[in-house]
Amino acid sequence: MEPGDRLGLVGESGAGKSVTGFSIINLISKPGFIKKGQVLFEGRDLTKLSDSAMRDIRGNRISMIFQDPMMTLNPVLTIGTQMVETLQAHRNISRKDAEAIALEKLRQVYIPSPEKRLDQYPHEFSGGMRQRIVIAIALLSDPALIIADEPTTALDVTIQAEIMELLLDLCERFHMGLILITHDLAVVSQVTKRIAVMYAGSIVETGDTERIVNAPAHPYTKGLLAALPGVGGTRRSRLVQIPGLMPSIKNMPSGCTFHPRCGECTEVCGSAVPLLAPAPHGGFFACHLEHSCRDPRPGERELMRERGEPA
Ligand code: SF4
């Protein structure tokens, strides 16, 4: 991602979106672990950093915003104490200076009367205000990247729109990158420049958000978009649904992991793993659709062998 870039990570529950977000900041809970790959950030591979070097990055250069602000905030500490302690964990800074920064951040997220609010506890705020405070805490150290994991799921629709507008405004004002993790394609299309659609732990389609929303190439993305309720349908029209469920990681289908649910499945789909290849919208998609009855692409045989499938 470039500075100021905004990427939407979308897919159903269980697609691996949150795990991907947690992997970036090395917060995978045991028994999970990062088996291989790289997380390149500001010239360093984060998977190679020591715990203390990673703590300098996490909550400092990269901040994460979680779904439910009540789970993030400590209910027995005032907002001011939580903000000051967060700052002091990353910087050698006096309480007075930390309070001044905390006040500034509360102003940036439009908390009214921030001086009074510093002495209040999380339960004294509404859900939307609490999420604004979580965002203010994420901003404390002027991060280069914010990973927001379903930041509006716990909020009602009007507050959701306000929080998304706020995130967008902050990213533009401070030139911060944003990875927005959500199952809500409508939100993604309003906020992000690029999109990555995940299915069963892999990215199956990626590219410019507007182009993909207007002309998706992968059957899974098409299904997600078709499942969105529109305002133009008649009373009798039914919502489209993708049949079946996301597979368990313990029992992945062979070939294309989406093939048991795909309406466009062909013979090759059950045996050959599709890799990301250029899509008509200028991005990439992993599907045999335009390449059915072809030989596997370079790398596909290795992937199939690794997954224990006949290559
Ligand atoms: Fe469907 Fe085959 Fe494409 Fe998979 S590879 S999405 S099963 S058409």
mmCIF file of C-alpha atoms and ligand atoms in Angstrom:
data_model
loop_
_atom_site.group_PDB
_atom_site.id
_atom_site.type_symbol
_atom_site.label_atom_id
_atom_site.label_comp_id
_atom_site.label_asym_id
_atom_site.label_seq_id
_atom_site.Cartn_x
_atom_site.Cartn_y
_atom_site.Cartn_z
ATOM 1 C CA MET A 1 0.000 0.000 0.000
ATOM 2 C CA GLU A 2 1.109 3.544 -0.732
ATOM 3 C CA PRO A 3 0.775 6.206 2.005
ATOM 4 C CA GLY A 4 -2.862 7.303 2.107
ATOM 5 C CA ASP A 5 -4.043 4.212 0.216
ATOM 6 C CA ARG A 6 -7.334 2.641 1.323
ATOM 7 C CA LEU A 7 -7.838 -1.081 0.860
ATOM 8 C CA GLY A 8 -11.015 -3.022 1.615
ATOM 9 C CA LEU A 9 -10.646 -6.643 2.702
ATOM 10 C CA VAL A 10 -14.010 -8.329 2.144
ATOM 11 C CA GLY A 11 -15.585 -11.769 2.328
ATOM 12 C CA GLU A 12 -18.007 -13.783 4.453
ATOM 13 C CA SER A 13 -17.316 -14.754 8.064
ATOM 14 C CA GLY A 14 -14.523 -17.322 8.157
ATOM 15 C CA ALA A 15 -12.862 -16.099 4.945
ATOM 16 C CA GLY A 16 -9.688 -15.164 6.854
ATOM 17 C CA LYS A 17 -10.021 -11.368 6.844
ATOM 18 C CA SER A 18 -9.406 -10.764 10.540
ATOM 19 C CA VAL A 19 -6.658 -13.390 10.697
ATOM 20 C CA THR A 20 -4.939 -11.525 7.872
ATOM 21 C CA GLY A 21 -5.234 -8.257 9.829
ATOM 22 C CA PHE A 22 -3.888 -9.863 13.007
ATOM 23 C CA SER A 23 -1.046 -11.500 11.037
ATOM 24 C CA ILE A 24 0.163 -8.108 9.838
ATOM 25 C CA ILE A 25 0.758 -6.962 13.411
ATOM 26 C CA ASN A 26 1.778 -10.419 14.607
ATOM 27 C CA LEU A 27 -1.149 -10.858 16.997
ATOM 28 C CA ILE A 28 -2.180 -14.357 15.967
ATOM 29 C CA SER A 29 -3.307 -16.157 19.092
ATOM 30 C CA LYS A 30 -1.900 -19.589 19.846
ATOM 31 C CA PRO A 31 -2.022 -22.315 18.589
ATOM 32 C CA GLY A 32 -2.014 -20.215 15.377
ATOM 33 C CA PHE A 33 1.300 -19.065 13.971
ATOM 34 C CA ILE A 34 2.728 -17.548 10.805
ATOM 35 C CA LYS A 35 4.078 -20.479 8.826
ATOM 36 C CA LYS A 36 5.649 -18.628 5.917
ATOM 37 C CA GLY A 37 5.500 -15.470 3.828
ATOM 38 C CA GLN A 38 6.465 -11.868 4.442
ATOM 39 C CA VAL A 39 4.810 -8.765 5.849
ATOM 40 C CA LEU A 40 6.785 -5.906 4.329
ATOM 41 C CA PHE A 41 6.299 -2.546 6.030
ATOM 42 C CA GLU A 42 8.495 0.543 5.668
ATOM 43 C CA GLY A 43 11.352 -1.563 4.328
ATOM 44 C CA ARG A 44 11.250 -4.290 6.981
ATOM 45 C CA ASP A 45 9.794 -7.773 7.105
ATOM 46 C CA LEU A 46 7.597 -7.682 10.233
ATOM 47 C CA THR A 47 7.608 -11.476 10.551
ATOM 48 C CA LYS A 48 11.345 -11.331 11.289
ATOM 49 C CA LEU A 49 11.186 -8.721 14.076
ATOM 50 C CA SER A 50 11.749 -9.514 17.755
ATOM 51 C CA ASP A 51 8.818 -9.110 20.172
ATOM 52 C CA SER A 52 10.126 -5.763 21.452
ATOM 53 C CA ALA A 53 10.753 -4.409 17.928
ATOM 54 C CA MET A 54 7.230 -5.516 16.997
ATOM 55 C CA ARG A 55 5.796 -3.710 20.048
ATOM 56 C CA ASP A 56 7.382 -0.504 18.710
ATOM 57 C CA ILE A 57 5.493 -0.935 15.444
ATOM 58 C CA ARG A 58 2.182 -2.163 16.877
ATOM 59 C CA GLY A 59 0.056 0.663 18.220
ATOM 60 C CA ASN A 60 2.695 3.101 17.011
ATOM 61 C CA ARG A 61 3.307 2.918 13.240
ATOM 62 C CA ILE A 62 0.379 0.510 12.718
ATOM 63 C CA SER A 63 -2.777 0.822 14.817
ATOM 64 C CA MET A 64 -5.748 -1.485 14.913
ATOM 65 C CA ILE A 65 -9.395 -0.606 15.535
ATOM 66 C CA PHE A 66 -11.624 -3.458 16.635
ATOM 67 C CA GLN A 67 -15.308 -4.209 16.225
ATOM 68 C CA ASP A 68 -16.674 -3.519 19.662
ATOM 69 C CA PRO A 69 -15.331 -0.435 21.466
ATOM 70 C CA MET A 70 -16.489 -1.834 24.827
ATOM 71 C CA MET A 71 -14.104 -4.759 24.351
ATOM 72 C CA THR A 72 -11.226 -2.404 23.515
ATOM 73 C CA LEU A 73 -11.668 0.152 26.276
ATOM 74 C CA ASN A 74 -10.954 -0.677 29.899
ATOM 75 C CA PRO A 75 -14.230 -0.079 31.806
ATOM 76 C CA VAL A 76 -12.526 0.794 35.115
ATOM 77 C CA LEU A 77 -10.122 3.456 33.814
ATOM 78 C CA THR A 78 -11.004 6.950 32.631
ATOM 79 C CA ILE A 79 -10.537 7.783 28.973
ATOM 80 C CA GLY A 80 -7.738 10.187 29.921
ATOM 81 C CA THR A 81 -5.812 7.530 31.859
ATOM 82 C CA GLN A 82 -6.135 5.042 28.993
ATOM 83 C CA MET A 83 -4.900 7.564 26.459
ATOM 84 C CA VAL A 84 -2.002 8.761 28.619
ATOM 85 C CA GLU A 85 -0.902 5.187 29.423
ATOM 86 C CA THR A 86 -1.014 4.249 25.734
ATOM 87 C CA LEU A 87 1.188 7.217 24.842
ATOM 88 C CA GLN A 88 3.619 6.574 27.682
ATOM 89 C CA ALA A 89 3.948 2.918 26.615
ATOM 90 C CA HIS A 90 5.407 4.076 23.303
ATOM 91 C CA ARG A 91 7.127 7.363 24.128
ATOM 92 C CA ASN A 92 9.194 8.857 26.896
ATOM 93 C CA ILE A 93 6.716 11.623 27.626
ATOM 94 C CA SER A 94 5.400 13.450 30.737
ATOM 95 C CA ARG A 95 1.779 13.045 31.852
ATOM 96 C CA LYS A 96 1.094 16.720 31.093
ATOM 97 C CA ASP A 97 2.396 16.444 27.511
ATOM 98 C CA ALA A 98 0.555 13.148 27.011
ATOM 99 C CA GLU A 99 -2.702 14.780 28.179
ATOM 100 C CA ALA A 100 -2.205 17.632 25.714
ATOM 101 C CA ILE A 101 -1.823 15.121 22.847
ATOM 102 C CA ALA A 102 -4.851 13.155 24.083
ATOM 103 C CA LEU A 103 -6.952 16.343 24.063
ATOM 104 C CA GLU A 104 -5.830 17.167 20.542
ATOM 105 C CA LYS A 105 -6.763 13.680 19.320
ATOM 106 C CA LEU A 106 -10.206 13.870 20.948
ATOM 107 C CA ARG A 107 -10.735 17.164 19.098
ATOM 108 C CA GLN A 108 -9.665 15.532 15.820
ATOM 109 C CA VAL A 109 -12.411 12.924 16.181
ATOM 110 C CA TYR A 110 -14.947 15.642 17.086
ATOM 111 C CA ILE A 111 -15.593 14.712 20.716
ATOM 112 C CA PRO A 112 -17.393 17.742 22.230
ATOM 113 C CA SER A 113 -15.903 19.299 25.433
ATOM 114 C CA PRO A 114 -12.834 17.012 25.362
ATOM 115 C CA GLU A 115 -11.379 18.556 28.579
ATOM 116 C CA LYS A 116 -14.348 17.217 30.587
ATOM 117 C CA ARG A 117 -14.443 13.916 28.695
ATOM 118 C CA LEU A 118 -10.910 12.952 29.697
ATOM 119 C CA ASP A 119 -12.147 12.291 33.249
ATOM 120 C CA GLN A 120 -15.081 10.144 32.201
ATOM 121 C CA TYR A 121 -15.374 6.351 32.000
ATOM 122 C CA PRO A 122 -16.336 4.371 28.859
ATOM 123 C CA HIS A 123 -19.864 3.612 30.126
ATOM 124 C CA GLU A 124 -20.598 7.355 30.190
ATOM 125 C CA PHE A 125 -20.360 7.538 26.373
ATOM 126 C CA SER A 126 -22.733 6.359 23.641
ATOM 127 C CA GLY A 127 -21.630 3.533 21.282
ATOM 128 C CA GLY A 128 -20.694 5.971 18.514
ATOM 129 C CA MET A 129 -18.724 8.201 20.914
ATOM 130 C CA ARG A 130 -16.880 5.172 22.291
ATOM 131 C CA GLN A 131 -15.833 4.178 18.773
ATOM 132 C CA ARG A 132 -14.620 7.769 18.197
ATOM 133 C CA ILE A 133 -12.504 7.444 21.341
ATOM 134 C CA VAL A 134 -11.069 4.130 20.123
ATOM 135 C CA ILE A 135 -10.172 5.894 16.864
ATOM 136 C CA ALA A 136 -8.594 8.769 18.844
ATOM 137 C CA ILE A 137 -6.469 6.206 20.751
ATOM 138 C CA ALA A 138 -5.447 4.610 17.439
ATOM 139 C CA LEU A 139 -4.340 8.045 16.222
ATOM 140 C CA LEU A 140 -2.260 8.864 19.309
ATOM 141 C CA SER A 141 1.092 8.058 17.774
ATOM 142 C CA ASP A 142 0.292 9.315 14.254
ATOM 143 C CA PRO A 143 0.352 5.846 12.628
ATOM 144 C CA ALA A 144 1.165 5.316 8.962
ATOM 145 C CA LEU A 145 -1.424 2.542 8.712
ATOM 146 C CA ILE A 146 -4.711 1.796 10.445
ATOM 147 C CA ILE A 147 -6.272 -1.654 10.286
ATOM 148 C CA ALA A 148 -9.976 -1.330 11.064
ATOM 149 C CA ASP A 149 -11.659 -4.686 11.723
ATOM 150 C CA GLU A 150 -15.422 -4.292 11.194
ATOM 151 C CA PRO A 151 -15.289 -0.910 13.002
ATOM 152 C CA THR A 152 -18.998 -0.205 12.621
ATOM 153 C CA THR A 153 -20.622 -3.618 13.110
ATOM 154 C CA ALA A 154 -21.679 -2.891 16.705
ATOM 155 C CA LEU A 155 -23.257 0.473 15.758
ATOM 156 C CA ASP A 156 -26.595 1.475 14.284
ATOM 157 C CA VAL A 157 -26.788 2.518 10.644
ATOM 158 C CA THR A 158 -26.649 6.309 11.026
ATOM 159 C CA ILE A 159 -23.721 6.132 13.466
ATOM 160 C CA GLN A 160 -22.001 3.655 11.103
ATOM 161 C CA ALA A 161 -22.113 6.259 8.343
ATOM 162 C CA GLU A 162 -20.678 8.938 10.671
ATOM 163 C CA ILE A 163 -17.796 6.711 11.771
ATOM 164 C CA MET A 164 -16.936 5.733 8.185
ATOM 165 C CA GLU A 165 -17.006 9.388 7.170
ATOM 166 C CA LEU A 166 -14.725 10.216 10.083
ATOM 167 C CA LEU A 167 -12.225 7.481 9.145
ATOM 168 C CA LEU A 168 -12.195 8.657 5.547
ATOM 169 C CA ASP A 169 -11.688 12.275 6.620
ATOM 170 C CA LEU A 170 -8.818 11.352 8.992
ATOM 171 C CA CYS A 171 -7.055 9.221 6.359
ATOM 172 C CA GLU A 172 -7.213 12.082 3.876
ATOM 173 C CA ARG A 173 -6.168 14.768 6.370
ATOM 174 C CA PHE A 174 -3.216 12.838 7.813
ATOM 175 C CA HIS A 175 -2.308 10.797 4.733
ATOM 176 C CA MET A 176 -2.736 7.519 6.617
ATOM 177 C CA GLY A 177 -3.204 4.151 4.960
ATOM 178 C CA LEU A 178 -6.351 2.206 5.842
ATOM 179 C CA ILE A 179 -7.103 -1.500 5.627
ATOM 180 C CA LEU A 180 -10.829 -1.820 6.171
ATOM 181 C CA ILE A 181 -11.928 -5.342 7.072
ATOM 182 C CA THR A 182 -15.634 -5.876 6.523
ATOM 183 C CA HIS A 183 -18.278 -8.127 5.022
ATOM 184 C CA ASP A 184 -20.158 -5.018 3.878
ATOM 185 C CA LEU A 185 -19.471 -4.392 0.195
ATOM 186 C CA ALA A 186 -21.597 -1.241 0.253
ATOM 187 C CA VAL A 187 -19.305 0.333 2.886
ATOM 188 C CA VAL A 188 -16.186 -0.776 1.022
ATOM 189 C CA SER A 189 -17.370 0.772 -2.224
ATOM 190 C CA GLN A 190 -17.883 4.134 -0.508
ATOM 191 C CA VAL A 191 -14.629 4.257 1.425
ATOM 192 C CA THR A 192 -11.843 2.323 -0.296
ATOM 193 C CA LYS A 193 -9.813 2.785 -3.465
ATOM 194 C CA ARG A 194 -8.840 -0.863 -3.809
ATOM 195 C CA ILE A 195 -10.470 -4.084 -2.785
ATOM 196 C CA ALA A 196 -9.277 -7.609 -2.036
ATOM 197 C CA VAL A 197 -11.981 -10.286 -1.866
ATOM 198 C CA MET A 198 -11.074 -13.241 0.352
ATOM 199 C CA TYR A 199 -12.446 -16.763 0.248
ATOM 200 C CA ALA A 200 -11.299 -19.690 2.407
ATOM 201 C CA GLY A 201 -8.097 -17.935 3.461
ATOM 202 C CA SER A 202 -7.000 -16.684 0.030
ATOM 203 C CA ILE A 203 -7.483 -13.559 -2.022
ATOM 204 C CA VAL A 204 -9.635 -14.554 -4.989
ATOM 205 C CA GLU A 205 -10.052 -11.141 -6.622
ATOM 206 C CA THR A 206 -8.315 -7.803 -6.230
ATOM 207 C CA GLY A 207 -8.139 -4.455 -7.995
ATOM 208 C CA ASP A 208 -9.754 -1.031 -8.219
ATOM 209 C CA THR A 209 -12.883 -0.933 -6.025
ATOM 210 C CA GLU A 210 -15.121 0.906 -8.471
ATOM 211 C CA ARG A 211 -14.200 -1.324 -11.393
ATOM 212 C CA ILE A 212 -14.705 -4.540 -9.433
ATOM 213 C CA VAL A 213 -18.033 -3.413 -7.997
ATOM 214 C CA ASN A 214 -19.223 -2.512 -11.505
ATOM 215 C CA ALA A 215 -17.786 -5.544 -13.310
ATOM 216 C CA PRO A 216 -16.700 -8.355 -10.956
ATOM 217 C CA ALA A 217 -14.801 -11.199 -12.596
ATOM 218 C CA HIS A 218 -14.839 -13.914 -9.920
ATOM 219 C CA PRO A 219 -18.083 -15.875 -9.367
ATOM 220 C CA TYR A 220 -17.727 -15.409 -5.590
ATOM 221 C CA THR A 221 -17.535 -11.601 -5.898
ATOM 222 C CA LYS A 222 -20.465 -11.708 -8.297
ATOM 223 C CA GLY A 223 -22.417 -13.698 -5.690
ATOM 224 C CA LEU A 224 -21.559 -11.255 -2.878
ATOM 225 C CA LEU A 225 -22.682 -8.303 -4.981
ATOM 226 C CA ALA A 226 -25.864 -10.052 -6.134
ATOM 227 C CA ALA A 227 -26.717 -10.753 -2.476
ATOM 228 C CA LEU A 228 -26.819 -7.026 -1.641
ATOM 229 C CA PRO A 229 -30.369 -5.794 -1.119
ATOM 230 C CA GLY A 230 -31.214 -3.057 -3.642
ATOM 231 C CA VAL A 231 -33.808 -0.303 -3.428
ATOM 232 C CA GLY A 232 -35.181 -0.821 -6.943
ATOM 233 C CA GLY A 233 -36.549 -4.376 -6.651
ATOM 234 C CA THR A 234 -40.225 -5.247 -6.610
ATOM 235 C CA ARG A 235 -41.854 -6.658 -3.478
ATOM 236 C CA ARG A 236 -41.789 -10.092 -5.036
ATOM 237 C CA SER A 237 -38.082 -10.134 -5.919
ATOM 238 C CA ARG A 238 -35.984 -12.436 -3.764
ATOM 239 C CA LEU A 239 -32.452 -11.804 -2.564
ATOM 240 C CA VAL A 240 -29.870 -13.926 -4.315
ATOM 241 C CA GLN A 241 -27.847 -16.153 -2.019
ATOM 242 C CA ILE A 242 -24.648 -18.109 -2.460
ATOM 243 C CA PRO A 243 -25.580 -21.741 -1.673
ATOM 244 C CA GLY A 244 -23.648 -23.647 0.990
ATOM 245 C CA LEU A 245 -21.162 -22.477 3.595
ATOM 246 C CA MET A 246 -17.536 -21.340 3.806
ATOM 247 C CA PRO A 247 -15.414 -24.530 4.107
ATOM 248 C CA SER A 248 -13.536 -25.302 7.313
ATOM 249 C CA ILE A 249 -9.771 -24.972 7.179
ATOM 250 C CA LYS A 250 -9.620 -28.616 8.349
ATOM 251 C CA ASN A 251 -11.592 -29.803 5.359
ATOM 252 C CA MET A 252 -10.734 -27.677 2.314
ATOM 253 C CA PRO A 253 -12.235 -28.788 -1.014
ATOM 254 C CA SER A 254 -9.749 -29.839 -3.686
ATOM 255 C CA GLY A 255 -8.952 -27.598 -6.653
ATOM 256 C CA CYS A 256 -10.790 -24.290 -6.446
ATOM 257 C CA THR A 257 -11.998 -24.073 -2.835
ATOM 258 C CA PHE A 258 -15.154 -22.300 -4.053
ATOM 259 C CA HIS A 259 -16.137 -25.074 -6.492
ATOM 260 C CA PRO A 260 -18.780 -26.803 -4.289
ATOM 261 C CA ARG A 261 -20.710 -23.502 -4.149
ATOM 262 C CA CYS A 262 -19.987 -22.131 -7.607
ATOM 263 C CA GLY A 263 -22.698 -21.982 -10.253
ATOM 264 C CA GLU A 264 -20.076 -21.676 -13.005
ATOM 265 C CA CYS A 265 -17.984 -24.676 -11.950
ATOM 266 C CA THR A 266 -16.406 -26.676 -14.783
ATOM 267 C CA GLU A 267 -14.625 -30.027 -14.850
ATOM 268 C CA VAL A 268 -11.193 -28.574 -14.201
ATOM 269 C CA CYS A 269 -12.364 -26.639 -11.096
ATOM 270 C CA GLY A 270 -12.501 -29.642 -8.762
ATOM 271 C CA SER A 271 -8.905 -30.660 -9.435
ATOM 272 C CA ALA A 272 -6.766 -27.641 -10.431
ATOM 273 C CA VAL A 273 -6.055 -24.743 -8.075
ATOM 274 C CA PRO A 274 -6.605 -21.418 -9.857
ATOM 275 C CA LEU A 275 -3.938 -18.782 -9.151
ATOM 276 C CA LEU A 276 -4.345 -15.018 -9.413
ATOM 277 C CA ALA A 277 -4.185 -13.943 -13.055
ATOM 278 C CA PRO A 278 -5.010 -10.654 -14.826
ATOM 279 C CA ALA A 279 -8.743 -9.879 -14.903
ATOM 280 C CA PRO A 280 -10.659 -7.835 -17.498
ATOM 281 C CA HIS A 281 -11.125 -5.019 -14.935
ATOM 282 C CA GLY A 282 -7.349 -4.451 -14.751
ATOM 283 C CA GLY A 283 -6.872 -6.234 -11.411
ATOM 284 C CA PHE A 284 -6.481 -9.950 -10.725
ATOM 285 C CA PHE A 285 -8.741 -12.908 -10.084
ATOM 286 C CA ALA A 286 -8.195 -16.571 -9.284
ATOM 287 C CA CYS A 287 -10.603 -18.532 -11.454
ATOM 288 C CA HIS A 288 -10.468 -20.983 -14.352
ATOM 289 C CA LEU A 289 -13.402 -19.296 -16.092
ATOM 290 C CA GLU A 290 -11.501 -17.892 -19.028
ATOM 291 C CA HIS A 291 -8.882 -20.577 -18.875
ATOM 292 C CA SER A 292 -10.857 -23.816 -18.537
ATOM 293 C CA CYS A 293 -9.329 -26.973 -20.047
ATOM 294 C CA ARG A 294 -5.873 -25.450 -19.882
ATOM 295 C CA ASP A 295 -2.678 -26.741 -18.293
ATOM 296 C CA PRO A 296 -1.940 -25.488 -14.771
ATOM 297 C CA ARG A 297 -0.075 -22.155 -14.658
ATOM 298 C CA PRO A 298 3.463 -21.990 -13.237
ATOM 299 C CA GLY A 299 3.208 -22.471 -9.474
ATOM 300 C CA GLU A 300 -0.156 -24.256 -9.511
ATOM 301 C CA ARG A 301 1.382 -27.728 -9.519
ATOM 302 C CA GLU A 302 3.546 -26.847 -6.483
ATOM 303 C CA LEU A 303 0.520 -25.472 -4.658
ATOM 304 C CA MET A 304 -1.510 -28.592 -5.410
ATOM 305 C CA ARG A 305 1.339 -30.848 -4.229
ATOM 306 C CA GLU A 306 1.644 -28.794 -1.042
ATOM 307 C CA ARG A 307 -2.070 -29.278 -0.400
ATOM 308 C CA GLY A 308 -1.704 -33.032 -1.004
ATOM 309 C CA GLU A 309 -3.696 -32.973 -4.249
ATOM 310 C CA PRO A 310 -2.658 -34.889 -7.394
ATOM 311 C CA ALA A 311 -0.703 -32.352 -9.541
HETATM 312 FE FE1 SF4 B 1 -16.087 -21.263 -10.037
HETATM 313 FE FE2 SF4 B 1 -14.294 -22.783 -11.275
HETATM 314 FE FE3 SF4 B 1 -13.897 -20.165 -11.075
HETATM 315 FE FE4 SF4 B 1 -13.721 -21.711 -8.925
HETATM 316 S S1 SF4 B 1 -12.394 -21.779 -10.710
HETATM 317 S S2 SF4 B 1 -14.744 -19.789 -9.053
HETATM 318 S S3 SF4 B 1 -15.309 -23.211 -9.308
HETATM 319 S S4 SF4 B 1 -15.536 -21.209 -12.229
#
